[in-house]
PDB file of C-alpha atoms in Angstrom:
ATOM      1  CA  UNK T   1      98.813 -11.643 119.972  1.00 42.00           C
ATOM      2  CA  UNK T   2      97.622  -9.408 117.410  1.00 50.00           C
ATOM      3  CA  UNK T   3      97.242  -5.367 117.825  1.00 58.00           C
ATOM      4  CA  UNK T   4      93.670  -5.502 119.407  1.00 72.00           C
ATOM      5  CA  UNK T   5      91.632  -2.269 118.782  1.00 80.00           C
ATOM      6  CA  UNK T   6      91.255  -1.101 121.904  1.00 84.00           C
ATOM      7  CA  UNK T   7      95.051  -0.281 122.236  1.00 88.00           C
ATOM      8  CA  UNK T   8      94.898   1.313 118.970  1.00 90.00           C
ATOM      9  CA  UNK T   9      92.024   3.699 120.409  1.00 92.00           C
ATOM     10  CA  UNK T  10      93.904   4.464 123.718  1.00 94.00           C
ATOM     11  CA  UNK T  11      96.978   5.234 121.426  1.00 94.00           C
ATOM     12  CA  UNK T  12      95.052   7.852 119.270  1.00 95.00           C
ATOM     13  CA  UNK T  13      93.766   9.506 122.357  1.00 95.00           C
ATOM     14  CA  UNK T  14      96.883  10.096 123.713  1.00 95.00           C
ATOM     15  CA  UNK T  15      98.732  11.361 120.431  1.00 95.00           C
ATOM     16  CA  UNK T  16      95.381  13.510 120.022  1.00 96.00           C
ATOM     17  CA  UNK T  17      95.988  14.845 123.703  1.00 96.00           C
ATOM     18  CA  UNK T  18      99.394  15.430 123.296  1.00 96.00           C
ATOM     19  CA  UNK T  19      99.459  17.215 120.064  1.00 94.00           C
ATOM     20  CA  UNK T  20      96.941  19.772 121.331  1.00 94.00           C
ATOM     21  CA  UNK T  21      98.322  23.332 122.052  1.00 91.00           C
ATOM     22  CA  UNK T  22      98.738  23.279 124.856  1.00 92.00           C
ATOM     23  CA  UNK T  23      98.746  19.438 125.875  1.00 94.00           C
ATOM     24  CA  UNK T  24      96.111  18.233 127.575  1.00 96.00           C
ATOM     25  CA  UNK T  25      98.286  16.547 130.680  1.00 96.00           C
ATOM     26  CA  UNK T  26      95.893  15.294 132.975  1.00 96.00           C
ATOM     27  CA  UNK T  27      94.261  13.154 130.283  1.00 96.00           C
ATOM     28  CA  UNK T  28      97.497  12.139 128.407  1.00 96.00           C
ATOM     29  CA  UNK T  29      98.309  11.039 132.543  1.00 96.00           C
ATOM     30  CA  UNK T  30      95.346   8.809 132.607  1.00 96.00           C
ATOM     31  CA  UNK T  31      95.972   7.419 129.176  1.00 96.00           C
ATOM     32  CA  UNK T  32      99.830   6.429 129.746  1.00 96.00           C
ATOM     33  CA  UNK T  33      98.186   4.671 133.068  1.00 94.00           C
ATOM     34  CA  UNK T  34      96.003   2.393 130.491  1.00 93.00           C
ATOM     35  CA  UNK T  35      98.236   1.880 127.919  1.00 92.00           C
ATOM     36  CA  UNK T  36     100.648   1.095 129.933  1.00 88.00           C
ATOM     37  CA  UNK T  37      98.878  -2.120 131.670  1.00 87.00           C
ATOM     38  CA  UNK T  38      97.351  -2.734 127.463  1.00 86.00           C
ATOM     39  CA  UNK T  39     100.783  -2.714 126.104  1.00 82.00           C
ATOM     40  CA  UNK T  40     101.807  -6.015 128.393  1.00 79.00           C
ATOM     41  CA  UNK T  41      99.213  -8.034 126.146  1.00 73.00           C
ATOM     42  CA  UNK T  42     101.120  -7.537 123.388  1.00 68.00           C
ATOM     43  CA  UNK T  43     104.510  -8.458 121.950  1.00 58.00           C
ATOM     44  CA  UNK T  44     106.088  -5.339 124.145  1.00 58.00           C
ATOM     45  CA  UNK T  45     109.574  -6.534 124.129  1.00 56.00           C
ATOM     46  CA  UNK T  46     109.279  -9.784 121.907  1.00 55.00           C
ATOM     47  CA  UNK T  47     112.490 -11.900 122.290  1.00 55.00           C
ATOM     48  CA  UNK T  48     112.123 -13.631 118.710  1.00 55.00           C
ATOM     49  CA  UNK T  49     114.843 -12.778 116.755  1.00 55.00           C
ATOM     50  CA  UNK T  50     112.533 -12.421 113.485  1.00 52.00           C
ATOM     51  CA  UNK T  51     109.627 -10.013 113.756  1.00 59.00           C
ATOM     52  CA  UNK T  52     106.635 -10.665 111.833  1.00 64.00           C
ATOM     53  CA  UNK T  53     104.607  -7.349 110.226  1.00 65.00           C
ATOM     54  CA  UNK T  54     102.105  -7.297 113.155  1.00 58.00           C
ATOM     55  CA  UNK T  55     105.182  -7.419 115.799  1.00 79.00           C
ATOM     56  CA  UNK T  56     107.027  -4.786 114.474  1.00 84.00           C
ATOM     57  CA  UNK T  57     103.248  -2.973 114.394  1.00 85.00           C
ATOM     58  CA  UNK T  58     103.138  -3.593 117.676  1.00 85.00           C
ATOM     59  CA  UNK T  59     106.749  -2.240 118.802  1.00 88.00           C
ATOM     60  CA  UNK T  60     106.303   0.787 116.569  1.00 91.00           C
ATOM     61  CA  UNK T  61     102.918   1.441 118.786  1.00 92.00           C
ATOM     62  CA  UNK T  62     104.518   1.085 121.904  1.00 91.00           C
ATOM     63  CA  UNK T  63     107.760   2.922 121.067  1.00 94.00           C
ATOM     64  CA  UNK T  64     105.690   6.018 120.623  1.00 95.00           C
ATOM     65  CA  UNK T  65     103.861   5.370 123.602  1.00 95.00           C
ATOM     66  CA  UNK T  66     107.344   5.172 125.750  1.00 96.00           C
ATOM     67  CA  UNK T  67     108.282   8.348 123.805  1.00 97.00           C
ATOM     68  CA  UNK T  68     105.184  10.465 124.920  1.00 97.00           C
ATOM     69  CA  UNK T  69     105.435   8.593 128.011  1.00 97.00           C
ATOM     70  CA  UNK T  70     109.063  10.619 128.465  1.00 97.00           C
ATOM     71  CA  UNK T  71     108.292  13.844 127.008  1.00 97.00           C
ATOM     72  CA  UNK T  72     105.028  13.903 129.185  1.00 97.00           C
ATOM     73  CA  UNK T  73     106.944  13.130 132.402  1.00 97.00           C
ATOM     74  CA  UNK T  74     109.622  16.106 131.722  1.00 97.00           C
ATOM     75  CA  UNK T  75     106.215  18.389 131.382  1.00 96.00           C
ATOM     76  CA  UNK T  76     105.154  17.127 134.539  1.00 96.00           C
ATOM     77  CA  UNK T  77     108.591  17.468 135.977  1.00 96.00           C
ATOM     78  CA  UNK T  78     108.546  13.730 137.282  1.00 96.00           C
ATOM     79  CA  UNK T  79     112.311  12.787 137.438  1.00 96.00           C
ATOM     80  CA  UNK T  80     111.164   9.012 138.484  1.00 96.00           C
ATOM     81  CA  UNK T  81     108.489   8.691 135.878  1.00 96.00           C
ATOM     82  CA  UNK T  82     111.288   9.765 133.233  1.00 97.00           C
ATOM     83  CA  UNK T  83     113.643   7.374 133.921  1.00 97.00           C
ATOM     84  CA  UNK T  84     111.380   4.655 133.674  1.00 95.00           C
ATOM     85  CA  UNK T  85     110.258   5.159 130.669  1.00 96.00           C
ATOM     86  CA  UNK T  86     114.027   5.846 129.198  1.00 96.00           C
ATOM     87  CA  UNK T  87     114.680   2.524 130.496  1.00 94.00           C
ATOM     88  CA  UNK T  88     112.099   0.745 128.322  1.00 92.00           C
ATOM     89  CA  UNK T  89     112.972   2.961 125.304  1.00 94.00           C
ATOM     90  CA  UNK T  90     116.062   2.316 125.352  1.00 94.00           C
ATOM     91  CA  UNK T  91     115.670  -1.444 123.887  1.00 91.00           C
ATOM     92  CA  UNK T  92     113.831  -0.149 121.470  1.00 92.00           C
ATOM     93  CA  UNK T  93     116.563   2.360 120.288  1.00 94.00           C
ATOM     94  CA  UNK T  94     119.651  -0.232 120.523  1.00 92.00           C
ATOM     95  CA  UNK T  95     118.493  -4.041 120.662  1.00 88.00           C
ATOM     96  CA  UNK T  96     115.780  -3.678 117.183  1.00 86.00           C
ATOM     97  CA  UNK T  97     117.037  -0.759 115.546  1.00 85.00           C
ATOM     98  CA  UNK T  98     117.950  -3.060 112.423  1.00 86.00           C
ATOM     99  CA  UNK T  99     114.554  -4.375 112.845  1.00 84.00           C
ATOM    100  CA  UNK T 100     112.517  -1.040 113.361  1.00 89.00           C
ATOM    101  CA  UNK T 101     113.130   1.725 111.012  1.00 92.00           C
ATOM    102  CA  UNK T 102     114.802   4.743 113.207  1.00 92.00           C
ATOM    103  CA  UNK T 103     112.890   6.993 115.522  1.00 94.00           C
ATOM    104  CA  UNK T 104     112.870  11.152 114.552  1.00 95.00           C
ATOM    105  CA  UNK T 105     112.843  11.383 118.297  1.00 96.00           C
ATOM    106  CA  UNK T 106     115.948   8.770 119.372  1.00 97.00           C
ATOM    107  CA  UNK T 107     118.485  11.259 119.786  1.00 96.00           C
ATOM    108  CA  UNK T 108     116.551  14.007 121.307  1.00 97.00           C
ATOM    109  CA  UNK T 109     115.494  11.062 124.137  1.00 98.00           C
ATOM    110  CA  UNK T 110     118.659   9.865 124.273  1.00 97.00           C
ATOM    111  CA  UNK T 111     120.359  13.489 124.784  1.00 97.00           C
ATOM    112  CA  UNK T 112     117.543  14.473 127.483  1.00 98.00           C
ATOM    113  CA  UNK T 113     118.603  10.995 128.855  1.00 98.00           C
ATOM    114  CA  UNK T 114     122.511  12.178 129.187  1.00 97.00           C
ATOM    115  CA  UNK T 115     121.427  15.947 130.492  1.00 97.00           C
ATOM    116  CA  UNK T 116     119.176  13.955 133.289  1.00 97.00           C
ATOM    117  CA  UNK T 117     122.108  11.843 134.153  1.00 96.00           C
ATOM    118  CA  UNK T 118     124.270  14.704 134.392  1.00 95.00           C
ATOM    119  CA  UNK T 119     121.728  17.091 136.413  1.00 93.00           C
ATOM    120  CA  UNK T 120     121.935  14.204 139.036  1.00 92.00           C
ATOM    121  CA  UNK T 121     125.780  13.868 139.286  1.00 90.00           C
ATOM    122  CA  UNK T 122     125.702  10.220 138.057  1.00 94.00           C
ATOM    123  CA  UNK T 123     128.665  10.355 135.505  1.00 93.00           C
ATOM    124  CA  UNK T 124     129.565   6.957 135.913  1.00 95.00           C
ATOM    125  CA  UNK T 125     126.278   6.084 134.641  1.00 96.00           C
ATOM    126  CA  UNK T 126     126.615   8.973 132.268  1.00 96.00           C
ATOM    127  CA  UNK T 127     129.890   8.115 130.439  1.00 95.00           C
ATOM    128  CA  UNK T 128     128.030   4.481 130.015  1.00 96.00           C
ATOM    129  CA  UNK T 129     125.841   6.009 128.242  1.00 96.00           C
ATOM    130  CA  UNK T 130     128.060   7.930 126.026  1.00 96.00           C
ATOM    131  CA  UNK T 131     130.050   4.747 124.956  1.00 95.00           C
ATOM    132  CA  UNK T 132     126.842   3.183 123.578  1.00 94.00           C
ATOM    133  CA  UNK T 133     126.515   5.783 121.060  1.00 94.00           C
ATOM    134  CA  UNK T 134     128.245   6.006 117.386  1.00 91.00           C
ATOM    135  CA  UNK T 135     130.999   8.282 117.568  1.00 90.00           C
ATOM    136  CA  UNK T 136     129.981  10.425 114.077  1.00 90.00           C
ATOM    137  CA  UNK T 137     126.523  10.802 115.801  1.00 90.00           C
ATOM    138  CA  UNK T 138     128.175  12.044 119.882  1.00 90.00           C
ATOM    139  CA  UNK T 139     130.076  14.381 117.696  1.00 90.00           C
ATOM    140  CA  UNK T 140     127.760  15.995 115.503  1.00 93.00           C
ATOM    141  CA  UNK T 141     124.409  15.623 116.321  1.00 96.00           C
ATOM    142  CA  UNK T 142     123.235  18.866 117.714  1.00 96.00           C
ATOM    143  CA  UNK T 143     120.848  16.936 120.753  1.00 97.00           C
ATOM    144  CA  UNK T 144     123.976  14.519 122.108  1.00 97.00           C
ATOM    145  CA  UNK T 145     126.752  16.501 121.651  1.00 95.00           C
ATOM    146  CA  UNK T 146     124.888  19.056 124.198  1.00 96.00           C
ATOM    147  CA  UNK T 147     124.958  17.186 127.118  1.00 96.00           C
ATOM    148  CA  UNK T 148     128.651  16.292 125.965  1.00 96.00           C
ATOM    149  CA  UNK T 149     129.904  19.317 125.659  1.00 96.00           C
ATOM    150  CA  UNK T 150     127.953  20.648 128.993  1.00 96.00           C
ATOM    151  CA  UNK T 151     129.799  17.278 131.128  1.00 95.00           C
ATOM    152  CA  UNK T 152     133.404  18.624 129.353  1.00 94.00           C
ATOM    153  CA  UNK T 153     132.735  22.145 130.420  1.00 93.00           C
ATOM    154  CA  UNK T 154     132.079  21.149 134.201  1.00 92.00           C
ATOM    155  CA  UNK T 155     135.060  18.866 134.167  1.00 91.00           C
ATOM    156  CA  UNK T 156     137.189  21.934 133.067  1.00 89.00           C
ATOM    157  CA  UNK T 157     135.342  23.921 135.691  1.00 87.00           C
ATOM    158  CA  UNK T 158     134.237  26.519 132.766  1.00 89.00           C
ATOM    159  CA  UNK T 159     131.506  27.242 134.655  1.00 88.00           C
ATOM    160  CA  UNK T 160     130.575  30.177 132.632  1.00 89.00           C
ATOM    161  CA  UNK T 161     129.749  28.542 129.499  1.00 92.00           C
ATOM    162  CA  UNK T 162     127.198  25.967 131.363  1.00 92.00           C
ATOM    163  CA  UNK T 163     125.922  29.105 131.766  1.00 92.00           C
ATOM    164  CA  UNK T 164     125.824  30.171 128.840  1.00 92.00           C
ATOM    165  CA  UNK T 165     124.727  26.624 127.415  1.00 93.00           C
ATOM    166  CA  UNK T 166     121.321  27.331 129.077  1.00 90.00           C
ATOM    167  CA  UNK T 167     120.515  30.341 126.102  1.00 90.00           C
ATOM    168  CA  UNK T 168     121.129  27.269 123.085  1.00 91.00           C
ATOM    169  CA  UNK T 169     119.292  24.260 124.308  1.00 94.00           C
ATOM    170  CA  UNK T 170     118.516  22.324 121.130  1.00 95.00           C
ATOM    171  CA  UNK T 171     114.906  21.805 122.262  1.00 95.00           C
ATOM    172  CA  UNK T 172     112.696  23.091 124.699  1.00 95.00           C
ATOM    173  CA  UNK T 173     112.265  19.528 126.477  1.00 94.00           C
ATOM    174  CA  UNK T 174     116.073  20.287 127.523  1.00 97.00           C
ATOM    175  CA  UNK T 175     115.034  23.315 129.928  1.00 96.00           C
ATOM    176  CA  UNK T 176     113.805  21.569 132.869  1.00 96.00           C
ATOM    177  CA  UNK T 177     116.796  19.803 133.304  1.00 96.00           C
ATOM    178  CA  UNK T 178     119.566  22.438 132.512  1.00 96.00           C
ATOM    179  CA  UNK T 179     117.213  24.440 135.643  1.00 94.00           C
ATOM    180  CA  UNK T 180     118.521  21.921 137.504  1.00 94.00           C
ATOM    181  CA  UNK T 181     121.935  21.333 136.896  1.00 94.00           C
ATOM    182  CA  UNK T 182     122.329  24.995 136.488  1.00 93.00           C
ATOM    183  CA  UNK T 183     120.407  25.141 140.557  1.00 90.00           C
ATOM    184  CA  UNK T 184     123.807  22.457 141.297  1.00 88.00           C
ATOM    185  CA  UNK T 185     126.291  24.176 139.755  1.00 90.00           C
ATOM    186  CA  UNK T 186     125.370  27.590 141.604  1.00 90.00           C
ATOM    187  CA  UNK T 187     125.225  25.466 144.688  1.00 88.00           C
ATOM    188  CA  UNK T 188     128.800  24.311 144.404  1.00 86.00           C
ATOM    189  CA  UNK T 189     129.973  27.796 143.545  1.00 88.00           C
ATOM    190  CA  UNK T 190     128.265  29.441 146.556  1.00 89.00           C
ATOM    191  CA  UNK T 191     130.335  26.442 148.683  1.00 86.00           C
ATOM    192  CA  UNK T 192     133.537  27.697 147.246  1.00 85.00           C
ATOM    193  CA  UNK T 193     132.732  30.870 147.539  1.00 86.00           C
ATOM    194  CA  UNK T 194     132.332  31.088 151.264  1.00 85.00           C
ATOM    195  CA  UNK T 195     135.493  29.252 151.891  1.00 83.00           C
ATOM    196  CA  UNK T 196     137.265  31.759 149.370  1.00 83.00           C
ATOM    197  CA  UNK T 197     136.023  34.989 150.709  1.00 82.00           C
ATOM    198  CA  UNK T 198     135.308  36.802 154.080  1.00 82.00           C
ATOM    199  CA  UNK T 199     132.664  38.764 152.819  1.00 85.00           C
ATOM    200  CA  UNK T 200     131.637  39.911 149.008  1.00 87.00           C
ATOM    201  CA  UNK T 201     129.238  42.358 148.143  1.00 89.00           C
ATOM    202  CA  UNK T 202     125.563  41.341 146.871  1.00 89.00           C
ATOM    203  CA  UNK T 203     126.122  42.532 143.374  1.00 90.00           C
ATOM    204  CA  UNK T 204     129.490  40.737 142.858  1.00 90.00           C
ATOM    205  CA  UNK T 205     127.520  37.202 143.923  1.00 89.00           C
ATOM    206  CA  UNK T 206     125.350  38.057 142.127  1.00 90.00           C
ATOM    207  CA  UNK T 207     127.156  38.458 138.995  1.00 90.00           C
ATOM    208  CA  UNK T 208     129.501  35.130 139.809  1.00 89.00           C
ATOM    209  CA  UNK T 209     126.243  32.940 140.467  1.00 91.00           C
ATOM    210  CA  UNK T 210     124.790  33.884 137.089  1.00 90.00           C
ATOM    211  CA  UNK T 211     121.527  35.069 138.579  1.00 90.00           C
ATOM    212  CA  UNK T 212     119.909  37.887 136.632  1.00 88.00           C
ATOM    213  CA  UNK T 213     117.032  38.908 138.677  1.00 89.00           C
ATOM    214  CA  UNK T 214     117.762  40.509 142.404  1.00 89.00           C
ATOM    215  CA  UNK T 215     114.417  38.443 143.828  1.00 91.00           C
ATOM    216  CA  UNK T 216     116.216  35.460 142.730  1.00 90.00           C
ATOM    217  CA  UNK T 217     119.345  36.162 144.320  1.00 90.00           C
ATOM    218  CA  UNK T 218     117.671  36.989 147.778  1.00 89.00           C
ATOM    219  CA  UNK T 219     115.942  33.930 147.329  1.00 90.00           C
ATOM    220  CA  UNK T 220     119.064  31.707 146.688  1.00 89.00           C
ATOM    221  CA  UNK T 221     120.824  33.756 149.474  1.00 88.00           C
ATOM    222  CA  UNK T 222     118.061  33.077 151.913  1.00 88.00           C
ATOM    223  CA  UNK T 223     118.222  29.357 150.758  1.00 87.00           C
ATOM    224  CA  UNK T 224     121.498  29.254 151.896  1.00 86.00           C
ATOM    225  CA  UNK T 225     121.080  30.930 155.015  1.00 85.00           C
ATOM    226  CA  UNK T 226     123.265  33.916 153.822  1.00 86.00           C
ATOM    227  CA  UNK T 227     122.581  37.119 155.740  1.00 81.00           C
ATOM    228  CA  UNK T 228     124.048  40.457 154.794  1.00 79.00           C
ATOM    229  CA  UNK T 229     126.262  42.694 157.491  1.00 72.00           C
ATOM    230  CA  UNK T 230     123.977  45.335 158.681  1.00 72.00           C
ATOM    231  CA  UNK T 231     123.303  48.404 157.065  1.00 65.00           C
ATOM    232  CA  UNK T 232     125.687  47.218 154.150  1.00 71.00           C
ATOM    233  CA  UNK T 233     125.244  45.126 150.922  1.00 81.00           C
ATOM    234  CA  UNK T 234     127.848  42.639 152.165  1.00 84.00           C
ATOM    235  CA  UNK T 235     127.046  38.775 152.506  1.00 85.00           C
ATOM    236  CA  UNK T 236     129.135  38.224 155.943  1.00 80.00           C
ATOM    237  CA  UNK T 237     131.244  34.457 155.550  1.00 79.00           C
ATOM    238  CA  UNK T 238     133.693  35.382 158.581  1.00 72.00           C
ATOM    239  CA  UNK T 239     131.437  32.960 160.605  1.00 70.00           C
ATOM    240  CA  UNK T 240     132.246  29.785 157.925  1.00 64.00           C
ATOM    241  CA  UNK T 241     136.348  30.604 158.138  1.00 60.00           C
ATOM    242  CA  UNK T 242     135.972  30.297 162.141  1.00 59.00           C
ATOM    243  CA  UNK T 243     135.407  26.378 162.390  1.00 51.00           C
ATOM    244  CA  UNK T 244     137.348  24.063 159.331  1.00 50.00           C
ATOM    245  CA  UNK T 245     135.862  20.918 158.420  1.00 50.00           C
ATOM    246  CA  UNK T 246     137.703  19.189 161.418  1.00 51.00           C
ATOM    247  CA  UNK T 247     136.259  21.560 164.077  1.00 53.00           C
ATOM    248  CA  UNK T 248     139.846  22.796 165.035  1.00 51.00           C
ATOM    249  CA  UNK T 249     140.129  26.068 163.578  1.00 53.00           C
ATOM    250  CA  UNK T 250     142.661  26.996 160.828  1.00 52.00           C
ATOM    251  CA  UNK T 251     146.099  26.587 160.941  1.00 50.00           C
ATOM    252  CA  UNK T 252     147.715  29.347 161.288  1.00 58.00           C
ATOM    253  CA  UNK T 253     150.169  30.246 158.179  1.00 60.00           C
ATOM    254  CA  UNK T 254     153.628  30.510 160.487  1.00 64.00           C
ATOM    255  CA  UNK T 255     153.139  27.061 161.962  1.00 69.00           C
ATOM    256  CA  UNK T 256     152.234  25.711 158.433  1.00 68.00           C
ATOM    257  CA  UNK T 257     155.830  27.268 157.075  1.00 74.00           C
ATOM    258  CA  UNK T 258     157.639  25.628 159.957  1.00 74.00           C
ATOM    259  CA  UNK T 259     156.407  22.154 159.106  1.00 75.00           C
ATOM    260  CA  UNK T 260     157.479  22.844 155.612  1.00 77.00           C
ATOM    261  CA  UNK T 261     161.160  24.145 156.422  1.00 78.00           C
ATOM    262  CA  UNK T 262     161.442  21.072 159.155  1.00 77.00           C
ATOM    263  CA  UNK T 263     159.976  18.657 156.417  1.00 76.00           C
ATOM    264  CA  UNK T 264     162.399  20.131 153.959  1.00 74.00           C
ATOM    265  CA  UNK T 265     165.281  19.896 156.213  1.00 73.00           C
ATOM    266  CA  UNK T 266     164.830  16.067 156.917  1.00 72.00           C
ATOM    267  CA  UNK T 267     164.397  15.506 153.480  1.00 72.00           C
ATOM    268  CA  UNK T 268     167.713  16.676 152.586  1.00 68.00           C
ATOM    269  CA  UNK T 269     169.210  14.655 155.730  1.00 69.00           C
ATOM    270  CA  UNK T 270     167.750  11.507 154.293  1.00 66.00           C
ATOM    271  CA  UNK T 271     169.690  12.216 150.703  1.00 52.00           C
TER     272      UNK T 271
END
């Protein structure tokens, strides 16, 4: 089927809407909603091996569409929307890229793809992801090797410099999701640091969780149902180090020595 007019239109309203300052969203919305149900009367995802002019016309209209489609979902902050429409770009990106000339946009999707898989803890599906692309380009290219270095950081538990990622994003899209991995990371720090320490003062959290602003940090504190001893800046733990995971207390580190020297000493019996 040829490219019928009416898509056409719908596309130029959306790239007109989205290339305002700042986007209209609500109408760019209601377009995606349109084209979306327009684009399946076309050659969306054609399965001929050889494209003919007004295919490729047609793929090159609907790979911008899925494109917007993304970048409008991150504005919206619609994680399910997102994904979707990764999931149709990517065919575009890796089954016809020696049919469709290359995308100015592929590897900033495909990087915002890897930071979204990482911000949800799915590495498995993130290291996937990795593999697919060229090795020159994961290793170079300022919008993959990002997310790359951010996984390598957390896997050497350098928290500090996912901090400090957060200050050289390679494009604004990139934000929303480093707010949320950055939101997981503190999350899993505040964990370890109840288990580590007694009690530690506000400012020294504080400084540890990376938070900057002292709202914030009563905010995250409250979140976690923190509460501060009274008439001091302490956040009180003793309460967490009463009860381990099992529900039986600690064990105390005389008993745990004995086990070790009666271990040791059976051990030796056995040689």
């Amino acid at each position: 089927m040829s490219l019928n007019t009416d898509v056409e239109a719908l596309y130029q309203q959306l790239n007109e809407n989205w290339s305002k300052s700042p986007p209209n969203l609500p109408k760019c919305g209601e377009t995606l909603k349109k084209l979306k149900i327009a684009l399946t009367q076309l050659s969306f995802l054609p399965t001929k091996k050889t494209l003919s002019p007004i295919s490729k016309k047609e793929l090159l209209l609907a790979r911008n569409v899925l494109e917007i489609g993304a970048q409008w979902s991150i504005t919206e902050r619609n994680l399910p929307s997102f994904e979707r429409f990764m999931a149709q770009l990517k065919c575009y990106y890796y089954d016809y890229k020696n049919e469709l000339p290359p995308s100015a946009l592929m590897n900033e999707m495909l990087g915002l793809n890897l930071l979204f898989l990482l911000s949800q803890n799915r590495l498995a599906e993130f290291h996937s992801e990795v593999e697919l692309l060229p090795r020159d380009e994961s290793q170079n290219n300022i919008y993959l090797k990002h997310p790359i270095s951010l996984e390598q950081y957390l896997m050497e538990g350098s928290y500090n410099k996912v901090f400090l990622a957060k200050g050289y994003v390679p494009a604004p899209s990139y934000n929303f999701f480093m707010d949320i991995l950055l939101d997981t990371v503190r999350g899993e720090m505040a964990s370890c640091m109840q288990k580590a320490y007694y009690q530690i003062t506000f400012a020294e959290a504080q400084r540890m969780l990376n938070i900057k602003d002292d709202d914030a940090m009563k905010k995250f504190a409250k979140q976690l149902n923190w509460t501060t001893k009274k008439g001091t800046h302490f956040f009180d733990f003793s309460n967490v180090h009463k009860v381990d995971e099992c529900g039986t207390g600690p064990l105390p580190a005389h008993e745990l020595a004995k086990m070790a020297i009666e271990y040791a000493k059976e051990l030796e019996m056995i040689v």
